[in-house]
mmCIF file of C-alpha atoms and ligand atoms in Angstrom:
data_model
loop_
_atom_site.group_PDB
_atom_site.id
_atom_site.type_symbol
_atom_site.label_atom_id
_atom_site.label_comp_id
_atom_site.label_asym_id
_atom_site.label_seq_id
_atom_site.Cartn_x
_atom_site.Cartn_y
_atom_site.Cartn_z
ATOM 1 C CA UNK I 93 -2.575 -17.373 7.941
ATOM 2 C CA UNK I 94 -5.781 -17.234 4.952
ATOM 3 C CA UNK I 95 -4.736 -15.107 2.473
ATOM 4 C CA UNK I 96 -8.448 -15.393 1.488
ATOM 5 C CA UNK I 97 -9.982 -14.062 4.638
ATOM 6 C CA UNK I 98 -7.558 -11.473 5.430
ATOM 7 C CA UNK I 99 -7.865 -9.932 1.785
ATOM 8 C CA UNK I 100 -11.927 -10.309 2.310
ATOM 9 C CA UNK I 101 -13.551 -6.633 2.718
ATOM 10 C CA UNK I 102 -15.952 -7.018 5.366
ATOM 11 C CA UNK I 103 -19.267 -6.673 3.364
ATOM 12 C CA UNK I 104 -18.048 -10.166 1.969
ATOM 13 C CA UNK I 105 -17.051 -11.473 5.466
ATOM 14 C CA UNK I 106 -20.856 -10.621 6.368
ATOM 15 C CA UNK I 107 -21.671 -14.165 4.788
ATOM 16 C CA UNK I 108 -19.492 -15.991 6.281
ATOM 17 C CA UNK I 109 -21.218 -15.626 9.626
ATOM 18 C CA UNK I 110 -24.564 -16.739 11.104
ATOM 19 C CA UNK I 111 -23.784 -15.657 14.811
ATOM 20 C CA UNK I 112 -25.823 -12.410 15.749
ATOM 21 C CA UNK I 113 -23.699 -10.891 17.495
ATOM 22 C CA UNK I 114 -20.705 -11.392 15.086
ATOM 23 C CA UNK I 115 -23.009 -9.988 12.078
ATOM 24 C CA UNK I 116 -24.276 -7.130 14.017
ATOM 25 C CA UNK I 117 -20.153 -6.042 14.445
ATOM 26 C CA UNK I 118 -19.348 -6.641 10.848
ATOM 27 C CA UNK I 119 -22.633 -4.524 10.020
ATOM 28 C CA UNK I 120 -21.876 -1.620 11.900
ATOM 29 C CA UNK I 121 -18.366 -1.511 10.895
ATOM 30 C CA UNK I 122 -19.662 -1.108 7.316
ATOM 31 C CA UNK I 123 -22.244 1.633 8.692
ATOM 32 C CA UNK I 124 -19.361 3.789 10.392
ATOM 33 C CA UNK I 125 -16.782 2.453 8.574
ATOM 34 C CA UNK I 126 -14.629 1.738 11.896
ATOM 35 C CA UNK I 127 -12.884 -1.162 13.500
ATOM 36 C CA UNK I 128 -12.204 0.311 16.505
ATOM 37 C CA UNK I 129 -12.909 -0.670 19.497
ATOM 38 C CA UNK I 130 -11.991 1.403 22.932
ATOM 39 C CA UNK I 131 -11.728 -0.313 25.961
ATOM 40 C CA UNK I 132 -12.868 1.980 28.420
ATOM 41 C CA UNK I 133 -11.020 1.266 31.868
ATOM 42 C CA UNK I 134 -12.087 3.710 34.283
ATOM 43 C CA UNK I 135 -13.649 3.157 38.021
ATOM 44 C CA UNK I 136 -16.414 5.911 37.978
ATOM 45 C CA UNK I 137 -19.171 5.496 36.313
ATOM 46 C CA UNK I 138 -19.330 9.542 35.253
ATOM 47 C CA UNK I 139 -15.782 8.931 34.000
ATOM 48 C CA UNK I 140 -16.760 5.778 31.958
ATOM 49 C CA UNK I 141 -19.848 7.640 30.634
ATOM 50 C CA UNK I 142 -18.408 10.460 29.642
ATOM 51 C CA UNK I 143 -15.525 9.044 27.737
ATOM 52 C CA UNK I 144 -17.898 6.639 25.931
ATOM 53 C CA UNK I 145 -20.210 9.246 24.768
ATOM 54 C CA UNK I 146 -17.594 11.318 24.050
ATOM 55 C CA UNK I 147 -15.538 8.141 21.483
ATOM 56 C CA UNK I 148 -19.001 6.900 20.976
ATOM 57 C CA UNK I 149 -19.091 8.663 16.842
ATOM 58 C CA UNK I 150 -15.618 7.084 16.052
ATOM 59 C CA UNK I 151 -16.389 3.227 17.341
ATOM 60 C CA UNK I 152 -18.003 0.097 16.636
ATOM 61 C CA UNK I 153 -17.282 -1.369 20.046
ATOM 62 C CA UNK I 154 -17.192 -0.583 23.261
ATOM 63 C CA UNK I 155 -14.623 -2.739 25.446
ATOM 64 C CA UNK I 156 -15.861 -3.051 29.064
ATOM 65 C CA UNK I 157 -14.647 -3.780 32.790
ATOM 66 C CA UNK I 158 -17.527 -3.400 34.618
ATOM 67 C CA UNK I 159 -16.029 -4.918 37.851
ATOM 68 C CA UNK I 160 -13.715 -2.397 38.152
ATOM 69 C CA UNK I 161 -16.723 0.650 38.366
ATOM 70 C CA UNK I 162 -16.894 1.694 41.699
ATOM 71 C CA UNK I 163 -20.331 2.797 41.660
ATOM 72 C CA UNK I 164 -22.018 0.061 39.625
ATOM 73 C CA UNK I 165 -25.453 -0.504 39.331
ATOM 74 C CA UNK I 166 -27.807 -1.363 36.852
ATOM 75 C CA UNK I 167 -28.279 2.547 36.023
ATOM 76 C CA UNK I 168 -24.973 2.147 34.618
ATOM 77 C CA UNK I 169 -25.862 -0.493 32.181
ATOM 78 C CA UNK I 170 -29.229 1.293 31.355
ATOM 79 C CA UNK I 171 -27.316 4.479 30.486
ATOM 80 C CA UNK I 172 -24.920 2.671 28.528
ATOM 81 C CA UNK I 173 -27.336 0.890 26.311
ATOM 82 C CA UNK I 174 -28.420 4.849 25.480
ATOM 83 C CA UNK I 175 -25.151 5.724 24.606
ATOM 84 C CA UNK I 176 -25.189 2.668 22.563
ATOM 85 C CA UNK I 177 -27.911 3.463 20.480
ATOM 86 C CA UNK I 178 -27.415 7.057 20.366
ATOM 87 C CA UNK I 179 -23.688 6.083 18.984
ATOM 88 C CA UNK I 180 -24.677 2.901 17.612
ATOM 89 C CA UNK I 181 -21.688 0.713 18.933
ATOM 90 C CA UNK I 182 -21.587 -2.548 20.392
ATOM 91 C CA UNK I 183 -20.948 -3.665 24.024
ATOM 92 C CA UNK I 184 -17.930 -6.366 24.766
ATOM 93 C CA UNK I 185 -18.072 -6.836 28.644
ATOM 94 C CA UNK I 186 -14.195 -8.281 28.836
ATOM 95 C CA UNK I 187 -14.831 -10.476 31.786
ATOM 96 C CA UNK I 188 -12.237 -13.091 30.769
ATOM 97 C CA UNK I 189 -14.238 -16.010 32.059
ATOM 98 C CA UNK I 190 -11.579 -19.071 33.213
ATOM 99 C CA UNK I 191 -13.283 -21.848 35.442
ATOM 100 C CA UNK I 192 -15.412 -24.466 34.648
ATOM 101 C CA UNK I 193 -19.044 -24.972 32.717
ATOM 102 C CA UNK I 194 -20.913 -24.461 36.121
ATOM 103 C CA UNK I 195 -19.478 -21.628 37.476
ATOM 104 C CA UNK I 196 -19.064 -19.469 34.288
ATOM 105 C CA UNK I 197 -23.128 -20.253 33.442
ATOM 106 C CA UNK I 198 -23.438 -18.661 36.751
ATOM 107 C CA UNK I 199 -20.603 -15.687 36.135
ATOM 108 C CA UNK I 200 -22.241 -14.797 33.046
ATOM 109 C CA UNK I 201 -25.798 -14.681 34.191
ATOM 110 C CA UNK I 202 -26.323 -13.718 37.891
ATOM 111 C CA UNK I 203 -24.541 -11.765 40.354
ATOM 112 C CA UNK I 204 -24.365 -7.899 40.523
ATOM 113 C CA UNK I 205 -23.165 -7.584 36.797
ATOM 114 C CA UNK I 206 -25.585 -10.009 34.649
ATOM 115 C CA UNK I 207 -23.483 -9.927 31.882
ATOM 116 C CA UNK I 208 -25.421 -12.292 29.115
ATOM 117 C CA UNK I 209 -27.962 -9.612 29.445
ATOM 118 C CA UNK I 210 -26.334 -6.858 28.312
ATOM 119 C CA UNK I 211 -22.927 -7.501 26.224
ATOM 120 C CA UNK I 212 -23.430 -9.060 22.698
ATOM 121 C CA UNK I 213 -19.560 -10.107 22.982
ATOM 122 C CA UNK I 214 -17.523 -11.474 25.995
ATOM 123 C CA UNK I 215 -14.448 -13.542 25.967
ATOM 124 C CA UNK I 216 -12.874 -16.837 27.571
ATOM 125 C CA UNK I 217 -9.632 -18.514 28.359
ATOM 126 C CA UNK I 218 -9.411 -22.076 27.424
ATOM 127 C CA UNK I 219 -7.315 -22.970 30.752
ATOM 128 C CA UNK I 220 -10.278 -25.302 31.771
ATOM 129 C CA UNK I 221 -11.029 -26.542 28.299
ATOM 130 C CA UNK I 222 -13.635 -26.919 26.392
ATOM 131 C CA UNK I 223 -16.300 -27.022 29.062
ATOM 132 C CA UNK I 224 -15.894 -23.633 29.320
ATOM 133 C CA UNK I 225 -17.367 -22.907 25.998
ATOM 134 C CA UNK I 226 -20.188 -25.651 26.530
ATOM 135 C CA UNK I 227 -21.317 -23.614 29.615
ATOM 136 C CA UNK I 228 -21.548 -20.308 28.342
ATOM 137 C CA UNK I 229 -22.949 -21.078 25.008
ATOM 138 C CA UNK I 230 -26.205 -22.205 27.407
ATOM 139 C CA UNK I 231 -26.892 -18.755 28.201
ATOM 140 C CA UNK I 232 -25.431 -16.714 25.214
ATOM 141 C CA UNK I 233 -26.636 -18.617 22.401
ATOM 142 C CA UNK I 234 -30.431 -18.233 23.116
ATOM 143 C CA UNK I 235 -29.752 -14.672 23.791
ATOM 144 C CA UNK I 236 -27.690 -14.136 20.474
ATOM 145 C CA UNK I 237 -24.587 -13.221 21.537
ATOM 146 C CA UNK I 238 -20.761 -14.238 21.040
ATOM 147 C CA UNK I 239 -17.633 -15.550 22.766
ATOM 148 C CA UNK I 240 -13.793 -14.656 21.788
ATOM 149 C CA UNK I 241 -11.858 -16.974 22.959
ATOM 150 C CA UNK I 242 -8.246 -15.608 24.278
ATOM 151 C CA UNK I 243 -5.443 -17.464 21.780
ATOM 152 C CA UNK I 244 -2.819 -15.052 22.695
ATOM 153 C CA UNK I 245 -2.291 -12.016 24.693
ATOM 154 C CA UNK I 246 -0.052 -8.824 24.041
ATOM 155 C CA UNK I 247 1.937 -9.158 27.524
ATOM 156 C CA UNK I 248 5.441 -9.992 27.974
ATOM 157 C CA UNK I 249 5.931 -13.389 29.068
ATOM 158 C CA UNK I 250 2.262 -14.723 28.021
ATOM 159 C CA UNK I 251 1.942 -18.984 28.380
ATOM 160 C CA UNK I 252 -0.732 -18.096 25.305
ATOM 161 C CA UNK I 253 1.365 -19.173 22.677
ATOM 162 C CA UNK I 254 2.365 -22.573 20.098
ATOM 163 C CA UNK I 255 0.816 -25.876 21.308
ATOM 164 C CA UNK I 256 -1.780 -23.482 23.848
ATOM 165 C CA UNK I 257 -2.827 -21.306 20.275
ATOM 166 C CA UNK I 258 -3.816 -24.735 18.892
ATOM 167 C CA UNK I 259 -6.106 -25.516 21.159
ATOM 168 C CA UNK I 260 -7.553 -22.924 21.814
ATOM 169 C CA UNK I 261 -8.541 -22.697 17.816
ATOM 170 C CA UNK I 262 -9.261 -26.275 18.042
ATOM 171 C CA UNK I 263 -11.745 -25.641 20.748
ATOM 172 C CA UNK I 264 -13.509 -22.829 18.310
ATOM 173 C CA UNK I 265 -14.101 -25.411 15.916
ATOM 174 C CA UNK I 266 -15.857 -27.383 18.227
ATOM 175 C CA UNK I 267 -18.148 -24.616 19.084
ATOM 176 C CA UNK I 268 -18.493 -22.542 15.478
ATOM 177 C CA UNK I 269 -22.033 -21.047 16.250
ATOM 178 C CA UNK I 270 -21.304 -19.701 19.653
ATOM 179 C CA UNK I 271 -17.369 -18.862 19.073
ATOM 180 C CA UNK I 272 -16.977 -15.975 16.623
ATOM 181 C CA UNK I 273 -13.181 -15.407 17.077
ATOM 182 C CA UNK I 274 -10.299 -14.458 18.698
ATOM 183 C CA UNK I 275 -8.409 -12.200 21.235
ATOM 184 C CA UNK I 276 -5.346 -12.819 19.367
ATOM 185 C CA UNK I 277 -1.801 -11.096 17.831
ATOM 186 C CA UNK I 278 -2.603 -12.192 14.307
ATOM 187 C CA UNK I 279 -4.894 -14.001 11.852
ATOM 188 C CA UNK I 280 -5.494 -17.634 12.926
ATOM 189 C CA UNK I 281 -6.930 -20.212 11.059
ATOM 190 C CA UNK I 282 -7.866 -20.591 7.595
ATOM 191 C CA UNK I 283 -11.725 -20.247 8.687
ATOM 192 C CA UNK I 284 -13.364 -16.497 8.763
ATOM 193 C CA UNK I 285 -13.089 -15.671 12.522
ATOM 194 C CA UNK I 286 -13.036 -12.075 14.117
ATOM 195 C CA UNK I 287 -9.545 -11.217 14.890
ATOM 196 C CA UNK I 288 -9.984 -8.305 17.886
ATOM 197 C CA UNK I 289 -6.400 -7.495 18.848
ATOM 198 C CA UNK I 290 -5.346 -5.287 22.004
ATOM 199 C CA UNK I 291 -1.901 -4.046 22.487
ATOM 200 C CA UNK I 292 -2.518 -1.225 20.526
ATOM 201 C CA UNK I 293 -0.904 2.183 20.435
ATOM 202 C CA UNK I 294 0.358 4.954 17.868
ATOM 203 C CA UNK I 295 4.373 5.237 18.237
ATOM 204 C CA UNK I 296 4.203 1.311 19.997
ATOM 205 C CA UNK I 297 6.298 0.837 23.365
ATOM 206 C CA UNK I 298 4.544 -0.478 26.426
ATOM 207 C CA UNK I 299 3.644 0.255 30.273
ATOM 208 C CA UNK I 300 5.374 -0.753 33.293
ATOM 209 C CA UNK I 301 3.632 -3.937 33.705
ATOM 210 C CA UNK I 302 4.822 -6.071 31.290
ATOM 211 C CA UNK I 303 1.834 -5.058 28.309
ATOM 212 C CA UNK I 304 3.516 -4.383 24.626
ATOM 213 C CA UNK I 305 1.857 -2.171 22.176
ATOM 214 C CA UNK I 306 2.087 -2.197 18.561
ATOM 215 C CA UNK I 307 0.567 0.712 15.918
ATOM 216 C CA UNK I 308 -2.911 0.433 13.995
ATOM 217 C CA UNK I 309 -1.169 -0.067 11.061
ATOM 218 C CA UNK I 310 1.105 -3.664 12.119
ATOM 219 C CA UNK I 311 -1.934 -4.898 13.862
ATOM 220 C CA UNK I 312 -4.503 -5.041 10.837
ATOM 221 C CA UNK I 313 -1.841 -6.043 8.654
ATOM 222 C CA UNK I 314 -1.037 -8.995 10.773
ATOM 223 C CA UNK I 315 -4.815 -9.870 10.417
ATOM 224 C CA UNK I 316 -6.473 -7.779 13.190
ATOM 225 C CA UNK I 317 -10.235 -7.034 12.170
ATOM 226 C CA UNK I 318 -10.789 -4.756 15.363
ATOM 227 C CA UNK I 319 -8.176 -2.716 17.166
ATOM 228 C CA UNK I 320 -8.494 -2.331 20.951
ATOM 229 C CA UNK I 321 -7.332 0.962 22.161
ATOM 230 C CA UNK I 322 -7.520 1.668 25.642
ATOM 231 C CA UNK I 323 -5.001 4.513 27.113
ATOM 232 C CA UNK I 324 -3.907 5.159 24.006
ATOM 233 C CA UNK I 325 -7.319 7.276 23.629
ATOM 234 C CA UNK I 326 -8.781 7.964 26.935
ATOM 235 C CA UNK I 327 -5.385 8.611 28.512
ATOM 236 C CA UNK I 328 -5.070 12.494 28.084
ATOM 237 C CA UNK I 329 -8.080 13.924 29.431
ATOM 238 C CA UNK I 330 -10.787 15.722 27.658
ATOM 239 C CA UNK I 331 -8.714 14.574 24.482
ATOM 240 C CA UNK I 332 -10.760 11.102 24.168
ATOM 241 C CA UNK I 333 -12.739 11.941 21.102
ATOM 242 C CA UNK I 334 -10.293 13.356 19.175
ATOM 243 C CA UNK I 335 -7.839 10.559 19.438
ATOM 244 C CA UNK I 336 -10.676 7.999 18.780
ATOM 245 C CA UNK I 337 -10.784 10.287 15.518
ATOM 246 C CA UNK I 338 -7.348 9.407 14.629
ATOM 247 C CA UNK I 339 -7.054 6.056 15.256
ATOM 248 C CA UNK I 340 -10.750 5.046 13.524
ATOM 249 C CA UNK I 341 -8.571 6.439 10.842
ATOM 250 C CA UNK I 342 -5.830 4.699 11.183
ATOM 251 C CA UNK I 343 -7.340 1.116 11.639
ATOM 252 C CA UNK I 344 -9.170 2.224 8.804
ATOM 253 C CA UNK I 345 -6.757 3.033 6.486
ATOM 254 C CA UNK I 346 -4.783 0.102 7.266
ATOM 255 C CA UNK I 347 -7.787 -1.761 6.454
ATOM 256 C CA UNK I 348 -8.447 -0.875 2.924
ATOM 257 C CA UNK I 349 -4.513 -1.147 2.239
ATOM 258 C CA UNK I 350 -4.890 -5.344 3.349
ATOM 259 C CA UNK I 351 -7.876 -5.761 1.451
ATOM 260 C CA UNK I 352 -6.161 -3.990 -1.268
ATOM 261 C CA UNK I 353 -7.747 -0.291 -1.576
ATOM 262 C CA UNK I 354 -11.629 -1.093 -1.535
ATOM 263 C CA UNK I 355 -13.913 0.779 -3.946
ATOM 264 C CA UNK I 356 -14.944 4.502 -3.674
ATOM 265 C CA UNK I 357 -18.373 2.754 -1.477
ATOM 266 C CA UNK I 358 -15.748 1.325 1.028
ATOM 267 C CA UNK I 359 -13.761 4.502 1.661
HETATM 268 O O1 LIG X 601 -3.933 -9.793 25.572
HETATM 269 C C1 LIG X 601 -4.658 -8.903 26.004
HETATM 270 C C2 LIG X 601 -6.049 -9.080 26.104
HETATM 271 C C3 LIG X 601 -6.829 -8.020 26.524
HETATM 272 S S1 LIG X 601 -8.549 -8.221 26.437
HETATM 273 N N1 LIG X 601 -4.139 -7.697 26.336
HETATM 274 C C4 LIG X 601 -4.907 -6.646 26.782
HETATM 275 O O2 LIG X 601 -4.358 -5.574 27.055
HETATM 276 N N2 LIG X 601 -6.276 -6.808 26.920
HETATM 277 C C5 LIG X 601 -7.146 -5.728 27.420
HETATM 278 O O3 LIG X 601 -7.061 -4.625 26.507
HETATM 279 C C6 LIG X 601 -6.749 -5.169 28.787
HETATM 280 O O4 LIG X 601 -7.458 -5.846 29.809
HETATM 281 C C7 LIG X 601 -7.142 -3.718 28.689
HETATM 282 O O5 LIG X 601 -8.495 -3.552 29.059
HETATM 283 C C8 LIG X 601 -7.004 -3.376 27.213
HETATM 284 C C9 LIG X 601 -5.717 -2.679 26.818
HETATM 285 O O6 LIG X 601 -5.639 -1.412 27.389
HETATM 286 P P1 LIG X 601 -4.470 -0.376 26.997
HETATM 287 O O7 LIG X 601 -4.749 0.812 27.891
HETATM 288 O O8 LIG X 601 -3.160 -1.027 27.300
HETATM 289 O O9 LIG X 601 -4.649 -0.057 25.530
#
């Protein structure tokens, strides 16, 4: 744990990165003064659409799946990118890259989705090692974007944990232009990384399959910078804006109570 970072506001945080992609976040969390982030999980694109226009006011990232849209094509991307200006969010396709340097430059580039061309964040697990990084960073980095790498997950049972944590935060350090956090539980390291945590739901509890949620609140004072709310806002229909509402408020709140209240310009 850094008591330093995690009492940081993030205007200060702002100079303690040069990635693109990690500066464009921290700026437009300032701008809309939100650090949520909804992961939108839904297999039409007209459902996807709608709930991201509809959350769009209340976030600073949008959390994708695209492989799970039924009806992709590259109008979906092209309609996204308006939403994403007309909102002004970021994209974070969470592909959740795991094989080796090769194969992920060709993942992240090519096939239907084109990813590098589209999401200024994705993420990685470090189950192949550091290759992984090594490959992806060929593509990213001269496009400006950033990589998350996943330290620990929010499921029962996870193998992301002790000795596996370590390594994966040794392998950011290896890689501190292209890797600009973590997927992770709580703060890690003593460095400034961006701490996006999932597993997040008002009143806590989990699903059926094994994934644990914990409130806003817990999250950010554990060290989360983003929150990652999925069903927890686009679960009761035609509600999705609304409850983006309440927890931008939440994760905001909790914010300014870590950092220690903020000034007036902060709130
Ligand atoms: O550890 C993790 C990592 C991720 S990226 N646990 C997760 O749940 N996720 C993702 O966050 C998951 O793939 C899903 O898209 C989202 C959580 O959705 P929710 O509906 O449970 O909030």
């Amino acid at each position: 744990m850094s008591p330093q970072v995690q009492t940081q506001t993030y205007d200060v945080r702002l100079s303690n990165h040069t990635n693109p992609a990690a500066r464009a976040l921290l700026e437009c969390i300032l701008r809309k003064r939100s650090n949520l982030c909804v992961s939108v999980d839904l297999s039409t694109s007209a459902e996807l659409l709608e709930v991201v226009d509809a959350v769009g006011p209340s976030v600073c990232l949008i959390k994708t799946h695209m492989d799970i849209v039924e009806d992709f094509d590259q109008s979906v991307i092209d309609r996204l990118r308006v939403l994403s200006e007309k909102h002004d969010f970021l994209i974070f396709e969470d592909r959740k890259f795991a094989d080796i340097g090769n194969t992920v430059v060709l993942q992240y580039s090519k096939g239907v989705h084109k990813i590098a061309s589209w999401a200024q964040l994705t993420n990685a697990h470090v189950v192949p090692g550091s290759g992984i990084i090594t490959g992806l960073a060929s593509v990213g980095l001269p496009l400006g974007r950033g990589l998350l790498l996943l330290a620990e997950m929010s499921s029962a049972g996870t193998l992301a944990q002790g000795a596996y944590t370590d390594a994966a935060l040794a392998m950011a350090r290896e890689h501190r232009d292209f890797v600009v956090g973590f997927i992770a539980q709580r703060r890690l390291g003593d460095e400034d990384w961006l701490i996006l945590t999932p597993g997040v739901q008002l009143g806590s509890g989990g699903d059926s399959m094994g994934q644990q949620y914990n409130t806003p609140r817990e999250v950010v004072r554990r060290g989360a910078d983003v929150i990652i709310v999925g069903r927890g806002v686009y679960g009761k229909r035609g509600e999705a804006g609304k409850e983006a509402e309440r927890y931008r408020k939440e994760g905001w709140e909790a914010y300014l109570a870590r950092v220690g209240g903020g000034t007036s310009r902060l709130l």
